[in-house]
Amino acid sequence: MPLARLAAGRFAPYKKESVVRFCRFLRASGLPGLLLAACAGCSGPAAHGPRASESEKVLNVYNWSDYIQPSVITDFEKEYGIHVNYDVFDSNEILETKLLTGHTNYDIVVPSGSFLERQLQADVYRKLDKALIPNLRNVDPQVARATALYDPGNQYSVDYMWITSGIGYNLAQIRARMPDAPVDSWRMLFDPAVVARFADCGVSVLDAPSEVVATVLLLLGRSPNSDSPADLEAAARVLHSIRPYLRYIDASRYIDNLANDDICLAMGWSGDVKQAHDRARDAGKGVDIVYSIPRAGAISNYDVLAIPADAPHVHNADLFINFLLRPDIAARNSDLIKYANAVLPSLQPLDPAVASDPGVYPPPALRAQLVPERARPAAYQRLLTRMWQRFKTGK
Ligand code: N2P
């Protein structure tokens, strides 16, 4: 069977607009000609007219784990009489695979901006109907400018939370092993001589390939968003050197594991480490978890709300986005999950301890040290995926 037909056969279970979308992504990615030949004949955008499911009082949400105040969902359900089906993921790659290969049935998804940036080329999102989301006026203009780098004109997305990745650690365990540990430096995780000191109490790194590599490049004094294979190779050497000292590579387990003293050091996202701190405090066993953004800087990202092109309940999605942008609702979310939201008037109802926490809302000087992650070209992505697989398996 010709390769092109073989590739086309793989699309058989999917409806035509999914194939169109996937083909657009392939074309944008510059994949080999034979595979692209399978896309000959795919044309036309996904339909954007009203759908039969539109009148259903249902909303299907796909968000990161540990990323919402649960009572916000039930309050939305009560206020609008809409039932919310809420699923979670812990990596952009999982979300991306779903978006690009089939009907997800989701009405709201939450990619990081750097992922949305290239997913937009695959036509997987629907433009926001801004007239139906009046609370867009509450969005911090500084954040809107930042997310416009990914989504020019902010046509398809709006910020949900913005984040940094930094270092989470168990104060007592680290002090006991290395009283002068460089807790404000990425050397804690990426210098084998340092991280080796903590291997016995448990170390983890995020399963977020592009973000981890960007962070290592920052430490190496190279450009974090580089797409040069030589830079990737340099980062791979660092990751290989610390691999023996890592207990696991994962993007969600570390919250409970830090809180329960099952690991002592993690590369983690700001709010996740803060949640680990709160869970440890609530457990009352004397575990103190600290979040540090290294002085040399860190990678930042903007997780945005977006509506898939084939979402079955678009009107309900608009209502939910508008609800999340209400100041009192955004404040309740940030109070619990400890991530910075972009709803400026939410700072008033927000717990002052959260609003003034430099790990959640970094002050201007620290904010200037943050490097927003950007999309890399497809050729680089393929090298990155192969390298990450070797890193994860320790080969
Ligand atoms: C929530 C993680 C969200 C930050 N657990 C990563 N985009």
mmCIF file of C-alpha atoms and ligand atoms in Angstrom:
data_model
loop_
_atom_site.group_PDB
_atom_site.id
_atom_site.type_symbol
_atom_site.label_atom_id
_atom_site.label_comp_id
_atom_site.label_asym_id
_atom_site.label_seq_id
_atom_site.Cartn_x
_atom_site.Cartn_y
_atom_site.Cartn_z
ATOM 1 C CA MET A 1 0.000 0.000 0.000
ATOM 2 C CA PRO A 2 1.447 3.436 -0.903
ATOM 3 C CA LEU A 3 2.648 5.318 2.145
ATOM 4 C CA ALA A 4 0.313 8.216 1.476
ATOM 5 C CA ARG A 5 -2.733 5.908 1.562
ATOM 6 C CA LEU A 6 -1.422 4.225 4.658
ATOM 7 C CA ALA A 7 -1.244 7.638 6.317
ATOM 8 C CA ALA A 8 -4.721 8.507 5.059
ATOM 9 C CA GLY A 9 -5.993 5.214 6.491
ATOM 10 C CA ARG A 10 -4.869 6.295 9.925
ATOM 11 C CA PHE A 11 -7.321 9.170 9.708
ATOM 12 C CA ALA A 12 -10.285 6.941 8.909
ATOM 13 C CA PRO A 13 -11.912 7.026 12.353
ATOM 14 C CA TYR A 14 -11.903 10.817 12.424
ATOM 15 C CA LYS A 15 -14.427 13.150 10.884
ATOM 16 C CA LYS A 16 -13.394 15.351 7.996
ATOM 17 C CA GLU A 17 -12.727 18.556 9.907
ATOM 18 C CA SER A 18 -10.338 16.725 12.248
ATOM 19 C CA VAL A 19 -8.398 15.510 9.249
ATOM 20 C CA VAL A 20 -8.337 19.024 7.806
ATOM 21 C CA ARG A 21 -7.020 20.358 11.078
ATOM 22 C CA PHE A 22 -4.367 17.689 11.407
ATOM 23 C CA CYS A 23 -3.293 18.264 7.797
ATOM 24 C CA ARG A 24 -2.905 21.997 8.396
ATOM 25 C CA PHE A 25 -0.694 21.226 11.333
ATOM 26 C CA LEU A 26 1.388 18.812 9.267
ATOM 27 C CA ARG A 27 1.841 21.423 6.564
ATOM 28 C CA ALA A 28 2.808 24.062 9.115
ATOM 29 C CA SER A 29 5.248 21.574 10.682
ATOM 30 C CA GLY A 30 7.082 20.838 7.447
ATOM 31 C CA LEU A 31 6.782 17.061 7.825
ATOM 32 C CA PRO A 32 7.972 14.753 5.008
ATOM 33 C CA GLY A 33 6.268 15.004 1.638
ATOM 34 C CA LEU A 34 4.847 11.475 1.596
ATOM 35 C CA LEU A 35 2.887 12.048 4.764
ATOM 36 C CA LEU A 36 1.739 15.411 3.497
ATOM 37 C CA ALA A 37 0.568 13.767 0.283
ATOM 38 C CA ALA A 38 -2.022 12.025 2.430
ATOM 39 C CA CYS A 39 -3.514 15.428 3.004
ATOM 40 C CA ALA A 40 -4.177 16.151 -0.676
ATOM 41 C CA GLY A 41 -7.867 16.848 -1.026
ATOM 42 C CA CYS A 42 -8.342 18.046 2.530
ATOM 43 C CA SER A 43 -9.852 21.500 2.340
ATOM 44 C CA GLY A 44 -12.099 23.990 4.024
ATOM 45 C CA PRO A 45 -12.266 25.089 7.649
ATOM 46 C CA ALA A 46 -14.310 23.459 10.363
ATOM 47 C CA ALA A 47 -17.924 24.581 10.284
ATOM 48 C CA HIS A 48 -18.686 27.432 12.674
ATOM 49 C CA GLY A 49 -22.492 27.513 12.503
ATOM 50 C CA PRO A 50 -24.891 26.620 15.336
ATOM 51 C CA ARG A 51 -24.853 23.002 16.483
ATOM 52 C CA ALA A 52 -27.670 20.729 17.632
ATOM 53 C CA SER A 53 -25.901 20.303 20.967
ATOM 54 C CA GLU A 54 -25.874 24.079 21.479
ATOM 55 C CA SER A 55 -29.100 24.050 23.498
ATOM 56 C CA GLU A 56 -27.795 21.390 25.927
ATOM 57 C CA LYS A 57 -27.216 22.644 29.451
ATOM 58 C CA VAL A 58 -23.749 21.084 29.493
ATOM 59 C CA LEU A 59 -20.153 22.350 29.481
ATOM 60 C CA ASN A 60 -17.101 20.124 28.935
ATOM 61 C CA VAL A 61 -13.923 21.569 30.448
ATOM 62 C CA TYR A 62 -10.371 20.230 30.106
ATOM 63 C CA ASN A 63 -7.972 21.986 32.492
ATOM 64 C CA TRP A 64 -4.705 21.323 34.314
ATOM 65 C CA SER A 65 -4.945 19.321 37.529
ATOM 66 C CA ASP A 66 -5.021 21.291 40.816
ATOM 67 C CA TYR A 67 -5.939 24.424 38.900
ATOM 68 C CA ILE A 68 -9.374 25.590 40.090
ATOM 69 C CA GLN A 69 -11.320 26.162 43.277
ATOM 70 C CA PRO A 70 -13.904 23.323 43.098
ATOM 71 C CA SER A 71 -16.702 25.512 44.521
ATOM 72 C CA VAL A 72 -16.275 27.830 41.522
ATOM 73 C CA ILE A 73 -17.509 24.989 39.311
ATOM 74 C CA THR A 74 -20.514 24.208 41.495
ATOM 75 C CA ASP A 75 -21.405 27.894 41.781
ATOM 76 C CA PHE A 76 -21.321 28.218 37.993
ATOM 77 C CA GLU A 77 -23.572 25.150 37.719
ATOM 78 C CA LYS A 78 -26.054 26.643 40.194
ATOM 79 C CA GLU A 79 -26.037 30.118 38.680
ATOM 80 C CA TYR A 80 -26.556 29.020 35.076
ATOM 81 C CA GLY A 81 -28.215 25.613 35.444
ATOM 82 C CA ILE A 82 -25.403 24.139 33.313
ATOM 83 C CA HIS A 83 -23.817 20.816 34.210
ATOM 84 C CA VAL A 84 -20.004 20.885 34.025
ATOM 85 C CA ASN A 85 -18.004 17.801 33.012
ATOM 86 C CA TYR A 86 -14.524 18.577 34.256
ATOM 87 C CA ASP A 87 -11.440 16.579 33.099
ATOM 88 C CA VAL A 88 -7.808 17.240 33.939
ATOM 89 C CA PHE A 89 -4.361 16.817 32.355
ATOM 90 C CA ASP A 90 -0.837 17.624 33.470
ATOM 91 C CA SER A 91 1.044 18.275 30.253
ATOM 92 C CA ASN A 92 0.642 20.454 27.198
ATOM 93 C CA GLU A 93 1.664 17.498 25.050
ATOM 94 C CA ILE A 94 -1.340 15.441 26.203
ATOM 95 C CA LEU A 95 -3.710 18.291 25.413
ATOM 96 C CA GLU A 96 -2.047 18.928 22.059
ATOM 97 C CA THR A 97 -2.307 15.308 20.948
ATOM 98 C CA LYS A 98 -6.030 15.323 21.717
ATOM 99 C CA LEU A 99 -6.639 18.616 19.962
ATOM 100 C CA LEU A 100 -4.801 17.631 16.809
ATOM 101 C CA THR A 101 -6.007 14.103 16.291
ATOM 102 C CA GLY A 102 -9.714 14.008 16.934
ATOM 103 C CA HIS A 103 -12.956 15.418 18.207
ATOM 104 C CA THR A 104 -12.275 16.154 21.837
ATOM 105 C CA ASN A 105 -15.838 17.179 22.666
ATOM 106 C CA TYR A 106 -14.333 19.834 24.922
ATOM 107 C CA ASP A 107 -15.773 23.331 25.075
ATOM 108 C CA ILE A 108 -12.925 24.923 27.038
ATOM 109 C CA VAL A 109 -9.255 23.939 27.093
ATOM 110 C CA VAL A 110 -6.286 25.596 28.803
ATOM 111 C CA PRO A 111 -3.045 25.392 26.798
ATOM 112 C CA SER A 112 0.053 27.361 27.744
ATOM 113 C CA GLY A 113 0.520 30.345 25.445
ATOM 114 C CA SER A 114 3.642 28.927 23.805
ATOM 115 C CA PHE A 115 1.633 25.843 22.775
ATOM 116 C CA LEU A 116 -1.416 27.786 21.658
ATOM 117 C CA GLU A 117 0.972 29.845 19.511
ATOM 118 C CA ARG A 118 1.661 26.905 17.201
ATOM 119 C CA GLN A 119 -1.719 25.209 17.614
ATOM 120 C CA LEU A 120 -3.279 28.321 16.065
ATOM 121 C CA GLN A 121 -1.518 27.384 12.815
ATOM 122 C CA ALA A 122 -3.553 24.168 12.806
ATOM 123 C CA ASP A 123 -6.851 26.071 13.033
ATOM 124 C CA VAL A 124 -7.951 24.157 16.126
ATOM 125 C CA TYR A 125 -9.517 27.108 17.940
ATOM 126 C CA ARG A 126 -12.558 29.274 17.498
ATOM 127 C CA LYS A 127 -12.346 33.072 17.775
ATOM 128 C CA LEU A 128 -13.775 34.415 21.032
ATOM 129 C CA ASP A 129 -17.028 36.297 20.642
ATOM 130 C CA LYS A 130 -15.848 39.274 22.700
ATOM 131 C CA ALA A 131 -19.318 40.858 22.828
ATOM 132 C CA LEU A 132 -20.460 37.853 24.900
ATOM 133 C CA ILE A 133 -17.551 38.117 27.346
ATOM 134 C CA PRO A 134 -17.886 41.627 28.847
ATOM 135 C CA ASN A 135 -15.534 40.776 31.716
ATOM 136 C CA LEU A 136 -12.645 40.827 29.233
ATOM 137 C CA ARG A 137 -12.475 44.488 30.257
ATOM 138 C CA ASN A 138 -11.089 43.297 33.630
ATOM 139 C CA VAL A 139 -7.937 41.788 32.107
ATOM 140 C CA ASP A 140 -4.645 43.411 33.110
ATOM 141 C CA PRO A 141 -3.355 45.229 29.976
ATOM 142 C CA GLN A 142 0.210 44.135 30.794
ATOM 143 C CA VAL A 143 -0.871 40.484 30.701
ATOM 144 C CA ALA A 144 -2.965 41.056 27.561
ATOM 145 C CA ARG A 145 0.137 42.483 25.840
ATOM 146 C CA ALA A 146 2.138 39.439 26.931
ATOM 147 C CA THR A 147 -0.423 36.926 25.632
ATOM 148 C CA ALA A 148 -0.730 38.865 22.342
ATOM 149 C CA LEU A 149 2.769 37.565 21.570
ATOM 150 C CA TYR A 150 1.164 34.128 21.194
ATOM 151 C CA ASP A 151 -2.243 35.167 19.924
ATOM 152 C CA PRO A 152 -1.972 38.468 18.023
ATOM 153 C CA GLY A 153 -4.911 40.687 18.905
ATOM 154 C CA ASN A 154 -5.980 38.246 21.645
ATOM 155 C CA GLN A 155 -8.579 36.942 19.254
ATOM 156 C CA TYR A 156 -8.685 33.297 20.326
ATOM 157 C CA SER A 157 -7.712 33.259 23.971
ATOM 158 C CA VAL A 158 -7.620 35.054 27.272
ATOM 159 C CA ASP A 159 -5.258 34.490 30.176
ATOM 160 C CA TYR A 160 -6.498 32.228 32.968
ATOM 161 C CA MET A 161 -3.410 32.234 35.200
ATOM 162 C CA TRP A 162 0.216 33.160 34.614
ATOM 163 C CA ILE A 163 3.018 31.217 36.139
ATOM 164 C CA THR A 164 6.701 30.764 36.771
ATOM 165 C CA SER A 165 8.648 27.553 37.108
ATOM 166 C CA GLY A 166 11.053 27.564 40.011
ATOM 167 C CA ILE A 167 12.428 25.456 42.844
ATOM 168 C CA GLY A 168 10.303 23.859 45.558
ATOM 169 C CA TYR A 169 12.094 22.448 48.557
ATOM 170 C CA ASN A 170 11.686 21.074 52.053
ATOM 171 C CA LEU A 171 13.494 23.564 54.249
ATOM 172 C CA ALA A 172 14.595 21.162 56.990
ATOM 173 C CA GLN A 173 15.695 18.346 54.668
ATOM 174 C CA ILE A 174 17.771 20.661 52.482
ATOM 175 C CA ARG A 175 19.363 22.429 55.469
ATOM 176 C CA ALA A 176 20.262 19.113 57.079
ATOM 177 C CA ARG A 177 22.134 17.969 53.981
ATOM 178 C CA MET A 178 23.671 21.253 52.819
ATOM 179 C CA PRO A 179 23.384 24.247 55.170
ATOM 180 C CA ASP A 180 24.702 26.613 52.466
ATOM 181 C CA ALA A 181 22.607 25.142 49.645
ATOM 182 C CA PRO A 182 22.239 27.603 46.729
ATOM 183 C CA VAL A 183 18.452 27.688 47.020
ATOM 184 C CA ASP A 184 18.181 30.753 44.811
ATOM 185 C CA SER A 185 20.096 29.154 41.943
ATOM 186 C CA TRP A 186 19.174 26.579 39.312
ATOM 187 C CA ARG A 187 22.355 24.778 40.404
ATOM 188 C CA MET A 188 20.133 23.182 43.088
ATOM 189 C CA LEU A 189 18.665 20.981 40.361
ATOM 190 C CA PHE A 190 20.998 21.133 37.388
ATOM 191 C CA ASP A 191 24.486 20.963 38.953
ATOM 192 C CA PRO A 192 25.200 17.270 39.567
ATOM 193 C CA ALA A 193 27.501 18.074 42.489
ATOM 194 C CA VAL A 194 24.640 19.876 44.253
ATOM 195 C CA VAL A 195 21.615 17.780 43.354
ATOM 196 C CA ALA A 196 23.502 14.594 44.296
ATOM 197 C CA ARG A 197 23.405 15.784 47.911
ATOM 198 C CA PHE A 198 19.584 15.505 47.908
ATOM 199 C CA ALA A 199 19.109 12.311 45.927
ATOM 200 C CA ASP A 200 18.392 10.294 49.076
ATOM 201 C CA CYS A 201 15.440 12.481 50.143
ATOM 202 C CA GLY A 202 13.892 12.566 46.652
ATOM 203 C CA VAL A 203 14.246 14.948 43.711
ATOM 204 C CA SER A 204 11.844 15.481 40.805
ATOM 205 C CA VAL A 205 11.803 17.477 37.596
ATOM 206 C CA LEU A 206 8.733 18.597 35.621
ATOM 207 C CA ASP A 207 7.670 16.466 32.702
ATOM 208 C CA ALA A 208 7.590 19.586 30.525
ATOM 209 C CA PRO A 209 10.328 19.169 27.904
ATOM 210 C CA SER A 210 10.452 22.626 26.328
ATOM 211 C CA GLU A 211 10.194 24.415 29.670
ATOM 212 C CA VAL A 212 12.896 22.329 31.344
ATOM 213 C CA VAL A 213 15.280 22.734 28.400
ATOM 214 C CA ALA A 214 14.633 26.505 28.328
ATOM 215 C CA THR A 215 15.462 26.620 32.048
ATOM 216 C CA VAL A 216 18.726 24.720 31.598
ATOM 217 C CA LEU A 217 19.692 27.064 28.742
ATOM 218 C CA LEU A 218 19.034 30.005 31.059
ATOM 219 C CA LEU A 219 21.451 28.496 33.600
ATOM 220 C CA LEU A 220 24.016 27.920 30.853
ATOM 221 C CA GLY A 221 23.788 31.580 29.812
ATOM 222 C CA ARG A 222 22.305 30.624 26.434
ATOM 223 C CA SER A 223 19.095 31.923 24.935
ATOM 224 C CA PRO A 224 16.212 30.023 26.616
ATOM 225 C CA ASN A 225 14.027 30.016 23.511
ATOM 226 C CA SER A 226 16.874 28.921 21.240
ATOM 227 C CA ASP A 227 15.991 26.440 18.513
ATOM 228 C CA SER A 228 19.603 25.565 17.803
ATOM 229 C CA PRO A 229 20.429 21.824 17.893
ATOM 230 C CA ALA A 230 23.792 22.712 19.498
ATOM 231 C CA ASP A 231 22.008 24.405 22.406
ATOM 232 C CA LEU A 232 19.642 21.459 22.743
ATOM 233 C CA GLU A 233 22.646 19.148 22.845
ATOM 234 C CA ALA A 234 24.240 21.258 25.579
ATOM 235 C CA ALA A 235 21.033 21.083 27.634
ATOM 236 C CA ALA A 236 20.819 17.328 27.030
ATOM 237 C CA ARG A 237 24.323 16.884 28.466
ATOM 238 C CA VAL A 238 23.275 18.703 31.657
ATOM 239 C CA LEU A 239 20.091 16.656 31.972
ATOM 240 C CA HIS A 240 22.014 13.431 31.407
ATOM 241 C CA SER A 241 24.442 14.390 34.179
ATOM 242 C CA ILE A 242 21.687 14.837 36.783
ATOM 243 C CA ARG A 243 19.475 11.915 35.706
ATOM 244 C CA PRO A 244 20.965 9.439 38.243
ATOM 245 C CA TYR A 245 19.891 11.706 41.092
ATOM 246 C CA LEU A 246 16.229 12.092 40.080
ATOM 247 C CA ARG A 247 13.505 9.968 41.615
ATOM 248 C CA TYR A 248 11.042 10.792 38.821
ATOM 249 C CA ILE A 249 10.045 13.187 36.051
ATOM 250 C CA ASP A 250 6.397 14.167 36.465
ATOM 251 C CA ALA A 251 4.231 17.288 36.508
ATOM 252 C CA SER A 252 1.619 16.600 39.194
ATOM 253 C CA ARG A 253 2.747 13.995 41.772
ATOM 254 C CA TYR A 254 5.248 16.362 43.300
ATOM 255 C CA ILE A 255 2.592 18.477 45.042
ATOM 256 C CA ASP A 256 1.511 15.762 47.477
ATOM 257 C CA ASN A 257 4.988 14.212 47.583
ATOM 258 C CA LEU A 258 6.570 17.492 48.739
ATOM 259 C CA ALA A 259 3.768 18.042 51.256
ATOM 260 C CA ASN A 260 4.127 14.519 52.690
ATOM 261 C CA ASP A 261 7.930 14.621 52.906
ATOM 262 C CA ASP A 262 8.221 11.902 50.228
ATOM 263 C CA ILE A 263 10.497 14.109 48.136
ATOM 264 C CA CYS A 264 12.535 17.110 49.273
ATOM 265 C CA LEU A 265 13.337 19.022 46.094
ATOM 266 C CA ALA A 266 11.401 19.652 42.891
ATOM 267 C CA MET A 267 11.413 21.787 39.836
ATOM 268 C CA GLY A 268 7.816 22.965 40.051
ATOM 269 C CA TRP A 269 5.298 25.577 39.033
ATOM 270 C CA SER A 270 4.716 28.478 41.406
ATOM 271 C CA GLY A 271 1.179 27.708 42.577
ATOM 272 C CA ASP A 272 1.771 23.956 42.751
ATOM 273 C CA VAL A 273 4.643 24.431 45.196
ATOM 274 C CA LYS A 274 2.569 26.926 47.181
ATOM 275 C CA GLN A 275 -0.254 24.357 47.333
ATOM 276 C CA ALA A 276 2.285 21.807 48.612
ATOM 277 C CA HIS A 277 3.211 24.337 51.284
ATOM 278 C CA ASP A 278 -0.448 24.765 52.302
ATOM 279 C CA ARG A 279 -1.137 21.016 52.347
ATOM 280 C CA ALA A 280 1.966 20.431 54.515
ATOM 281 C CA ARG A 281 0.895 23.200 56.892
ATOM 282 C CA ASP A 282 -2.637 21.767 57.112
ATOM 283 C CA ALA A 283 -1.268 18.287 57.856
ATOM 284 C CA GLY A 284 0.497 19.799 60.900
ATOM 285 C CA LYS A 285 3.560 17.520 60.813
ATOM 286 C CA GLY A 286 6.093 20.340 60.773
ATOM 287 C CA VAL A 287 6.949 20.126 57.060
ATOM 288 C CA ASP A 288 7.840 23.537 55.623
ATOM 289 C CA ILE A 289 7.859 23.802 51.826
ATOM 290 C CA VAL A 290 9.424 26.868 50.211
ATOM 291 C CA TYR A 291 9.215 28.194 46.638
ATOM 292 C CA SER A 292 12.173 30.006 45.135
ATOM 293 C CA ILE A 293 12.515 31.815 41.812
ATOM 294 C CA PRO A 294 16.263 31.786 41.108
ATOM 295 C CA ARG A 295 17.964 35.161 40.980
ATOM 296 C CA ALA A 296 19.277 34.528 37.468
ATOM 297 C CA GLY A 297 15.675 34.310 36.303
ATOM 298 C CA ALA A 298 13.093 31.746 35.335
ATOM 299 C CA ILE A 299 10.739 30.788 32.549
ATOM 300 C CA SER A 300 7.232 32.208 32.683
ATOM 301 C CA ASN A 301 4.162 31.035 30.879
ATOM 302 C CA TYR A 302 0.588 32.164 30.407
ATOM 303 C CA ASP A 303 -2.094 29.469 30.575
ATOM 304 C CA VAL A 304 -4.998 30.648 28.479
ATOM 305 C CA LEU A 305 -8.680 29.791 28.101
ATOM 306 C CA ALA A 306 -9.573 28.808 24.544
ATOM 307 C CA ILE A 307 -12.524 27.221 22.749
ATOM 308 C CA PRO A 308 -11.826 24.318 20.336
ATOM 309 C CA ALA A 309 -13.103 24.971 16.795
ATOM 310 C CA ASP A 310 -15.555 22.079 17.057
ATOM 311 C CA ALA A 311 -16.722 22.754 20.650
ATOM 312 C CA PRO A 312 -20.309 21.508 21.021
ATOM 313 C CA HIS A 313 -21.443 24.133 23.559
ATOM 314 C CA VAL A 314 -19.880 27.430 22.525
ATOM 315 C CA HIS A 315 -22.407 29.665 24.255
ATOM 316 C CA ASN A 316 -21.860 27.880 27.569
ATOM 317 C CA ALA A 317 -18.100 28.247 27.043
ATOM 318 C CA ASP A 318 -18.518 32.020 26.638
ATOM 319 C CA LEU A 319 -20.547 32.121 29.873
ATOM 320 C CA PHE A 320 -17.870 30.146 31.726
ATOM 321 C CA ILE A 321 -15.016 32.340 30.479
ATOM 322 C CA ASN A 322 -16.962 35.415 31.507
ATOM 323 C CA PHE A 323 -17.608 33.825 34.936
ATOM 324 C CA LEU A 324 -13.890 33.070 35.461
ATOM 325 C CA LEU A 325 -13.055 36.695 34.632
ATOM 326 C CA ARG A 326 -15.346 38.008 37.382
ATOM 327 C CA PRO A 327 -13.145 39.612 40.073
ATOM 328 C CA ASP A 328 -14.662 37.669 42.994
ATOM 329 C CA ILE A 329 -14.361 34.353 41.120
ATOM 330 C CA ALA A 330 -10.789 34.964 39.951
ATOM 331 C CA ALA A 331 -9.880 35.882 43.538
ATOM 332 C CA ARG A 332 -11.386 32.665 44.913
ATOM 333 C CA ASN A 333 -9.406 30.648 42.384
ATOM 334 C CA SER A 334 -6.103 32.366 43.128
ATOM 335 C CA ASP A 335 -6.730 32.184 46.897
ATOM 336 C CA LEU A 336 -6.782 28.391 46.676
ATOM 337 C CA ILE A 337 -4.480 27.472 43.788
ATOM 338 C CA LYS A 338 -1.946 30.260 44.473
ATOM 339 C CA TYR A 339 -1.447 31.228 40.859
ATOM 340 C CA ALA A 340 -1.520 34.810 39.591
ATOM 341 C CA ASN A 341 -4.659 35.644 37.652
ATOM 342 C CA ALA A 342 -4.924 38.478 35.139
ATOM 343 C CA VAL A 343 -8.153 39.986 36.472
ATOM 344 C CA LEU A 344 -6.966 43.340 37.828
ATOM 345 C CA PRO A 345 -9.988 44.106 40.080
ATOM 346 C CA SER A 346 -9.544 40.664 41.704
ATOM 347 C CA LEU A 347 -6.566 42.016 43.664
ATOM 348 C CA GLN A 348 -8.982 43.769 46.016
ATOM 349 C CA PRO A 349 -10.953 40.691 47.184
ATOM 350 C CA LEU A 350 -7.806 38.503 47.000
ATOM 351 C CA ASP A 351 -6.262 37.322 50.271
ATOM 352 C CA PRO A 352 -3.555 39.991 50.921
ATOM 353 C CA ALA A 353 -1.061 37.222 51.738
ATOM 354 C CA VAL A 354 -1.498 35.883 48.183
ATOM 355 C CA ALA A 355 -1.615 39.286 46.476
ATOM 356 C CA SER A 356 1.658 40.312 48.143
ATOM 357 C CA ASP A 357 3.446 36.963 47.770
ATOM 358 C CA PRO A 358 6.446 37.543 45.451
ATOM 359 C CA GLY A 359 6.353 33.863 44.446
ATOM 360 C CA VAL A 360 2.796 34.318 43.119
ATOM 361 C CA TYR A 361 2.922 37.895 41.829
ATOM 362 C CA PRO A 362 6.639 38.570 41.312
ATOM 363 C CA PRO A 363 7.545 42.238 41.947
ATOM 364 C CA PRO A 364 8.625 44.312 38.912
ATOM 365 C CA ALA A 365 12.391 43.729 39.326
ATOM 366 C CA LEU A 366 11.920 39.966 39.476
ATOM 367 C CA ARG A 367 9.305 40.054 36.749
ATOM 368 C CA ALA A 368 11.873 41.682 34.479
ATOM 369 C CA GLN A 369 14.034 38.582 34.971
ATOM 370 C CA LEU A 370 11.349 36.233 33.657
ATOM 371 C CA VAL A 371 11.615 34.857 30.143
ATOM 372 C CA PRO A 372 8.279 33.964 28.516
ATOM 373 C CA GLU A 373 8.475 30.624 26.768
ATOM 374 C CA ARG A 374 7.891 30.769 22.982
ATOM 375 C CA ALA A 375 6.905 28.180 20.405
ATOM 376 C CA ARG A 376 9.820 26.465 18.636
ATOM 377 C CA PRO A 377 9.786 25.212 15.031
ATOM 378 C CA ALA A 378 8.633 21.676 14.249
ATOM 379 C CA ALA A 379 12.103 20.401 13.300
ATOM 380 C CA TYR A 380 13.387 21.425 16.723
ATOM 381 C CA GLN A 381 10.337 19.871 18.407
ATOM 382 C CA ARG A 382 11.159 16.497 16.877
ATOM 383 C CA LEU A 383 14.739 16.629 18.183
ATOM 384 C CA LEU A 384 13.415 17.717 21.572
ATOM 385 C CA THR A 385 10.913 14.843 21.753
ATOM 386 C CA ARG A 386 13.644 12.283 21.005
ATOM 387 C CA MET A 387 16.044 13.801 23.499
ATOM 388 C CA TRP A 388 13.324 13.930 26.195
ATOM 389 C CA GLN A 389 12.470 10.284 25.697
ATOM 390 C CA ARG A 390 16.137 9.374 26.262
ATOM 391 C CA PHE A 391 16.231 11.596 29.350
ATOM 392 C CA LYS A 392 13.062 10.075 30.814
ATOM 393 C CA THR A 393 14.199 6.513 30.291
ATOM 394 C CA GLY A 394 17.701 7.375 31.551
ATOM 395 C CA LYS A 395 19.411 6.210 28.338
HETATM 396 C C1 N2P B 1 -1.371 23.247 37.543
HETATM 397 C C2 N2P B 1 -0.183 23.472 36.659
HETATM 398 C C3 N2P B 1 -0.416 24.625 35.775
HETATM 399 C C4 N2P B 1 0.828 25.257 35.360
HETATM 400 N N1 N2P B 1 -1.160 22.114 38.363
HETATM 401 C C5 N2P B 1 1.396 24.643 34.151
HETATM 402 N N2 N2P B 1 0.962 25.228 32.979
#
